[in-house]
PDB file of C-alpha atoms in Angstrom:
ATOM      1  CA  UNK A   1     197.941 -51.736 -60.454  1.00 68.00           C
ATOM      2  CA  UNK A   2     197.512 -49.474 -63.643  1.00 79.00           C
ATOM      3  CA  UNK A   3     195.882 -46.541 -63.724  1.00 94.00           C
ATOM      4  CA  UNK A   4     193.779 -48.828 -66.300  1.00 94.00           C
ATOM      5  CA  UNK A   5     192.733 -50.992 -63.948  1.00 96.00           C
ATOM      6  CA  UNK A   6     191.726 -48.419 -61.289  1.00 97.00           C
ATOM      7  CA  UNK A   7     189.518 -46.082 -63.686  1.00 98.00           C
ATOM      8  CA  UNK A   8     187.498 -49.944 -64.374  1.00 98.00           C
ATOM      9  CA  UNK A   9     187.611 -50.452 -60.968  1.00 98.00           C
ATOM     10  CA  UNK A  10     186.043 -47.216 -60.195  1.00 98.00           C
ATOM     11  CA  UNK A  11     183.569 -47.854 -62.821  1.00 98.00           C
ATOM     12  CA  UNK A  12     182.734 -51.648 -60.849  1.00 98.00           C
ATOM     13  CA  UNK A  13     182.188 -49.674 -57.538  1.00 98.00           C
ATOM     14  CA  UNK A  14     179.198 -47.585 -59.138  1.00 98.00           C
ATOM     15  CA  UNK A  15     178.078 -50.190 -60.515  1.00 98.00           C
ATOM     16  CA  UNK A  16     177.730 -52.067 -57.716  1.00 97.00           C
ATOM     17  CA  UNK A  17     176.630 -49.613 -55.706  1.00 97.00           C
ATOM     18  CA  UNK A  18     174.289 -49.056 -58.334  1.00 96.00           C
ATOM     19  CA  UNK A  19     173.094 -52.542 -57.890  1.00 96.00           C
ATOM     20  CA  UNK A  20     172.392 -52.262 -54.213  1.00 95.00           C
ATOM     21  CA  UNK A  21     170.421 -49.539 -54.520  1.00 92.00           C
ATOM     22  CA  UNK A  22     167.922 -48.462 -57.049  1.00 88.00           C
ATOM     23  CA  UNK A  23     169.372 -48.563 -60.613  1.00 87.00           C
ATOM     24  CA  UNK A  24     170.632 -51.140 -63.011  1.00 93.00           C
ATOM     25  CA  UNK A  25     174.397 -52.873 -62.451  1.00 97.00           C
ATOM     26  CA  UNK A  26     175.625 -50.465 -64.310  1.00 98.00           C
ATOM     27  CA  UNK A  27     178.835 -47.852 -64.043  1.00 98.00           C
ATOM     28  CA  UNK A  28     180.830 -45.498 -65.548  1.00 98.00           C
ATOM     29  CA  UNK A  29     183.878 -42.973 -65.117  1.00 98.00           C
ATOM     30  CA  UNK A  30     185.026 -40.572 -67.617  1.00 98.00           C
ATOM     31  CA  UNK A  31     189.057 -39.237 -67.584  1.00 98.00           C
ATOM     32  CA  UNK A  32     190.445 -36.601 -68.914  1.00 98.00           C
ATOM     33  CA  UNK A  33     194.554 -36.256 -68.216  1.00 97.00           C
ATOM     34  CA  UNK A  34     194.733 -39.101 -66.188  1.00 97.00           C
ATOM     35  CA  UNK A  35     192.116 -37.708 -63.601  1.00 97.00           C
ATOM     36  CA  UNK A  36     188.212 -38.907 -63.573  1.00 98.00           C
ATOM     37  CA  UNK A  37     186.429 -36.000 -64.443  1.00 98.00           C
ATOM     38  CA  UNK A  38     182.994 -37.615 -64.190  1.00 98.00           C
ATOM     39  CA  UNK A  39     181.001 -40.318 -63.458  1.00 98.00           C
ATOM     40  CA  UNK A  40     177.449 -42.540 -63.658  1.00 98.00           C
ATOM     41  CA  UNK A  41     175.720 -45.090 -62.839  1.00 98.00           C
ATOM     42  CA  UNK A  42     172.001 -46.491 -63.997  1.00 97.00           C
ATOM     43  CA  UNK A  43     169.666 -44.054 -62.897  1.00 96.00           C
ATOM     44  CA  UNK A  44     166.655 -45.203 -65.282  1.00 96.00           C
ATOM     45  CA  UNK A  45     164.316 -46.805 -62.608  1.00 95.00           C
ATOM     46  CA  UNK A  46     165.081 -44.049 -59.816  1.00 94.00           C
ATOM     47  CA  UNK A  47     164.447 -41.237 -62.331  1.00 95.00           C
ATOM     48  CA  UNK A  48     161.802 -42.874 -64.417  1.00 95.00           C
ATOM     49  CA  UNK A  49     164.056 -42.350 -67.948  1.00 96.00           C
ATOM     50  CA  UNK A  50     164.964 -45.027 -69.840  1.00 96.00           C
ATOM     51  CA  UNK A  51     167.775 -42.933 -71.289  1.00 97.00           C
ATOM     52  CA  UNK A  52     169.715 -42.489 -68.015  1.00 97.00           C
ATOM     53  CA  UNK A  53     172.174 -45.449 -68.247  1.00 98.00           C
ATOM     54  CA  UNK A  54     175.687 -44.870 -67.030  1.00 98.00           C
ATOM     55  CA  UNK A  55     177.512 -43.784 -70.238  1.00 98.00           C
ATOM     56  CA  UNK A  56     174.593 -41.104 -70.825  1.00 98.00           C
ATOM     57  CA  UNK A  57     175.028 -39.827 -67.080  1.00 98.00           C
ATOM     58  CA  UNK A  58     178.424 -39.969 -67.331  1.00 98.00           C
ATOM     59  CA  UNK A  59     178.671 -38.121 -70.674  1.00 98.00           C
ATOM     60  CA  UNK A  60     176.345 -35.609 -69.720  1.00 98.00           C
ATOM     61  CA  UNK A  61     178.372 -35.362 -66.599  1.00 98.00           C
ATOM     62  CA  UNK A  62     181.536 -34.801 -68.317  1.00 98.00           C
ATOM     63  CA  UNK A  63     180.125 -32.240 -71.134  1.00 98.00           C
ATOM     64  CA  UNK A  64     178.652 -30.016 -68.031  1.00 98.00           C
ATOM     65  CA  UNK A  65     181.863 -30.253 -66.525  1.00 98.00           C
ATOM     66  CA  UNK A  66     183.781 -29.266 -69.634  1.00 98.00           C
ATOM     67  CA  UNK A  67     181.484 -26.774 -71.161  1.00 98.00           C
ATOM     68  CA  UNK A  68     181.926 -28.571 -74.061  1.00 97.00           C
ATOM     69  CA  UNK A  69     180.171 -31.717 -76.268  1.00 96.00           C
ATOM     70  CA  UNK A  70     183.196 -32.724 -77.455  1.00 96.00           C
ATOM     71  CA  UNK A  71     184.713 -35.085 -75.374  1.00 98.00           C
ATOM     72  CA  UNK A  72     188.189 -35.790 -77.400  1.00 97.00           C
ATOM     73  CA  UNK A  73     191.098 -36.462 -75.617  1.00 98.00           C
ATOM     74  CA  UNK A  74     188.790 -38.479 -73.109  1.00 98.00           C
ATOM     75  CA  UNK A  75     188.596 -42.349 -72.545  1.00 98.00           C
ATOM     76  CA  UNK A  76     185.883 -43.734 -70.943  1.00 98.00           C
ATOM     77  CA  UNK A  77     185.028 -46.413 -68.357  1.00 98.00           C
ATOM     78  CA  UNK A  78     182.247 -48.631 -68.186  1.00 98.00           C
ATOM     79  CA  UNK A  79     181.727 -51.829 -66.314  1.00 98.00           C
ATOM     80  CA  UNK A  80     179.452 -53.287 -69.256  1.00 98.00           C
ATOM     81  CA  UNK A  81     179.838 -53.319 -73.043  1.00 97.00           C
ATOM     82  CA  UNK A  82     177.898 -50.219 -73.886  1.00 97.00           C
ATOM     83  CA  UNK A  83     173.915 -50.856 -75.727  1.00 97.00           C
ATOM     84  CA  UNK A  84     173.308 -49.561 -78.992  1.00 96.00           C
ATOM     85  CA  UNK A  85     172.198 -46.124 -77.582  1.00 97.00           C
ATOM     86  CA  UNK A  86     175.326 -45.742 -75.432  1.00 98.00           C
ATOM     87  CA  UNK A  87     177.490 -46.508 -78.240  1.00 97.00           C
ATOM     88  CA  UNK A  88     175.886 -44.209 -80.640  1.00 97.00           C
ATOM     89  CA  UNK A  89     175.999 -41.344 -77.364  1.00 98.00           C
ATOM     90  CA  UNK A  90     179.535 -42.321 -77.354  1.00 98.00           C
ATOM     91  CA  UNK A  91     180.952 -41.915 -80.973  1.00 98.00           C
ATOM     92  CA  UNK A  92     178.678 -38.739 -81.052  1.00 97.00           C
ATOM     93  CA  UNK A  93     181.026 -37.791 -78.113  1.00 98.00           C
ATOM     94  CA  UNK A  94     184.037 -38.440 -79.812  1.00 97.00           C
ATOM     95  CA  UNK A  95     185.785 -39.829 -76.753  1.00 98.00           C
ATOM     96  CA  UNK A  96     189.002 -41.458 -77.297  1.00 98.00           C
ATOM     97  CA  UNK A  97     188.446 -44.928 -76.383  1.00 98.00           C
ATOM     98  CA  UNK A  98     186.267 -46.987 -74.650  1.00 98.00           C
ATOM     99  CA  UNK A  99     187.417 -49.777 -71.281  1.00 98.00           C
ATOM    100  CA  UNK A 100     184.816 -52.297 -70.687  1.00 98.00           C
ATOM    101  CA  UNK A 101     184.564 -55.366 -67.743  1.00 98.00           C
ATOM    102  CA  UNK A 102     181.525 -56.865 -68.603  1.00 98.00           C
ATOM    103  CA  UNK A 103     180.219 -58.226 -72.279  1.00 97.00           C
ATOM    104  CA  UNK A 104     177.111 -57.799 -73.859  1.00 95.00           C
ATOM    105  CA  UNK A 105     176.416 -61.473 -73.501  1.00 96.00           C
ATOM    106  CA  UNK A 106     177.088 -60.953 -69.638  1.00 97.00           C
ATOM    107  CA  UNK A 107     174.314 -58.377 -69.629  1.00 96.00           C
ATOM    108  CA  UNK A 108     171.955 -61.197 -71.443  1.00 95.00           C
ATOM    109  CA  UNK A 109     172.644 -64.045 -69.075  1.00 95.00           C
ATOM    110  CA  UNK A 110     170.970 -61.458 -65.922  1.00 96.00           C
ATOM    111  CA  UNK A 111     168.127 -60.367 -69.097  1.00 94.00           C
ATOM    112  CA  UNK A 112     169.748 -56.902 -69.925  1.00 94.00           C
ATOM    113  CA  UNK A 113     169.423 -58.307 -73.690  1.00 92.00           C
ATOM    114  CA  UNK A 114     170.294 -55.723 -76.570  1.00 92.00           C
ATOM    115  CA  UNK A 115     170.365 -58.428 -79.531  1.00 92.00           C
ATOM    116  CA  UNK A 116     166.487 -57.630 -80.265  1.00 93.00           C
ATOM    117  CA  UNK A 117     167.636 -53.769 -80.507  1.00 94.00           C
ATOM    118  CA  UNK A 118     171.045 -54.303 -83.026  1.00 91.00           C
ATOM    119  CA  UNK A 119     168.589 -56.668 -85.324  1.00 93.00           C
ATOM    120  CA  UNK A 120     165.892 -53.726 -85.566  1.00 94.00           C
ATOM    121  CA  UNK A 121     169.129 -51.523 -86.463  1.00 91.00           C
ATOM    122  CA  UNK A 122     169.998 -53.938 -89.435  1.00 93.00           C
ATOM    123  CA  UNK A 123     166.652 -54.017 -91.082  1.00 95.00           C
ATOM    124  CA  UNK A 124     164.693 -52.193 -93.652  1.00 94.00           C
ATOM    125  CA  UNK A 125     163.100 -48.783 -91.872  1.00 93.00           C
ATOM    126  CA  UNK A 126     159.714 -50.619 -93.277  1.00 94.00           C
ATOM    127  CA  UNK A 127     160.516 -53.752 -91.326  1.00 95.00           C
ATOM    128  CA  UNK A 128     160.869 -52.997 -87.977  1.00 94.00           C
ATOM    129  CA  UNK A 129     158.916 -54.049 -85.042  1.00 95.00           C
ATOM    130  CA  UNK A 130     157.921 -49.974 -84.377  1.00 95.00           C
ATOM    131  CA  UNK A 131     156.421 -48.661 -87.279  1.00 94.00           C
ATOM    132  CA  UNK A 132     157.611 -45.644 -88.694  1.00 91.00           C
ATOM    133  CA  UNK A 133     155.915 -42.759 -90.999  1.00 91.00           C
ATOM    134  CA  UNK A 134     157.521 -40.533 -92.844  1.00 92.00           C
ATOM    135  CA  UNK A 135     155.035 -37.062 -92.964  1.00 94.00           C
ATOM    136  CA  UNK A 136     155.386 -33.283 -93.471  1.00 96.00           C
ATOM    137  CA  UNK A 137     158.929 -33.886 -94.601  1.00 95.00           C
ATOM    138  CA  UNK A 138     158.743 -30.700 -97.461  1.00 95.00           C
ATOM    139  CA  UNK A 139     158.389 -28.505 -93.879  1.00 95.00           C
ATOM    140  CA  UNK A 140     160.742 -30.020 -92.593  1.00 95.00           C
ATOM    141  CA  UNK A 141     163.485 -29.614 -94.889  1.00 93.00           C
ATOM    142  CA  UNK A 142     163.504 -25.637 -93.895  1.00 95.00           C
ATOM    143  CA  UNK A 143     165.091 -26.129 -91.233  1.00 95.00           C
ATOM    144  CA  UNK A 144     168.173 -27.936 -92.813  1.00 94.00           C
ATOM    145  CA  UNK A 145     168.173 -24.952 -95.467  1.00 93.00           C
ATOM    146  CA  UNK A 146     168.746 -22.961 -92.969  1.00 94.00           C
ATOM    147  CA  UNK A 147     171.186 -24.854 -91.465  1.00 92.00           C
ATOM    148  CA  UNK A 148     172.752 -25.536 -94.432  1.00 94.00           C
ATOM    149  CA  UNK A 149     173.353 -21.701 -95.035  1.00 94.00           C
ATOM    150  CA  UNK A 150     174.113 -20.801 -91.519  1.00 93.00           C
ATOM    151  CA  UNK A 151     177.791 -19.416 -91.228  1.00 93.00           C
ATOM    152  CA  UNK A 152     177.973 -19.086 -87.767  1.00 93.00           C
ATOM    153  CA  UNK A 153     177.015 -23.205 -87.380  1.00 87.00           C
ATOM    154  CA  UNK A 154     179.335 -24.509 -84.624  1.00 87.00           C
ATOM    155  CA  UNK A 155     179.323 -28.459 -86.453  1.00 85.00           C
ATOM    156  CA  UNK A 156     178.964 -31.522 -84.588  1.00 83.00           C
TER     157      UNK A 156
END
């Protein structure tokens, strides 16, 4: 069996046991030099945070672990096609590449259905579903000038 194979299958385990318990049939394992540096699995109805989906716990794991947010020269694991959030957490990661077992059509047929969130993605800010108002941008802004002219910024 590749190493492949038992990184995903690692990944199925949490998400399993993930199932059983009390989170979403979700998993994930993060490696680093052919060794899983971290792992997660759905934590968003036992910790009340709809952000805590395996990637994010994973990621978060891994970064901690690392003392870093850069996770380059990492692959990651997941038993599921990662949701629009995970993805986005992902690429901001910069991991190398990303396994998956599961599709996102998978995750429909047992109503874990992302479709409505990558059509509000697509549309006009002024057309989605949650409406969204621009104010006190002017103030705003001061904080990218400073940014902006920061020379000690460590970019991201």
């Amino acid at each position: 069996m590749s190493n492949n194979s038992q990184f995903m299958l690692k990944a199925i385990e949490l998400s399993i046991k993930s199932a059983k318990a009390k989170g979403g049939p979700f998993g994930c394992v993060i490696v680093k030099d052919n060794q899983i540096i971290a792992e997660g699995h759905n934590q968003v109805t036992s910790n009340n945070d709809p952000t805590a989906h395996a990637e994010i716990v994973a990621i978060r794991n891994a970064c901690t672990k690392l003392n870093n947010f850069f996770l380059k020269g990492c692959d990651l694991y997941t038993s599921c096609e990662p949701c629009p959030m995970c993805l986005s957490a992902i690429y901001w990661s910069h991991v190398d590449n990303i396994y998956y077992a599961n599709t996102r059509m998978d995750a429909k047929d047992i109503d874990f259905d992302d479709s409505f969130i990558y059509s509000e993605v697509k549309k006009d800010i002024n057309e989605r579903k949650i409406k969204m108002i621009q104010i006190n941008r002017d103030e705003a802004l001061e904080a990218f000038k400073i940014w902006q002219n920061k020379e000690d910024k460590i970019k991201y």
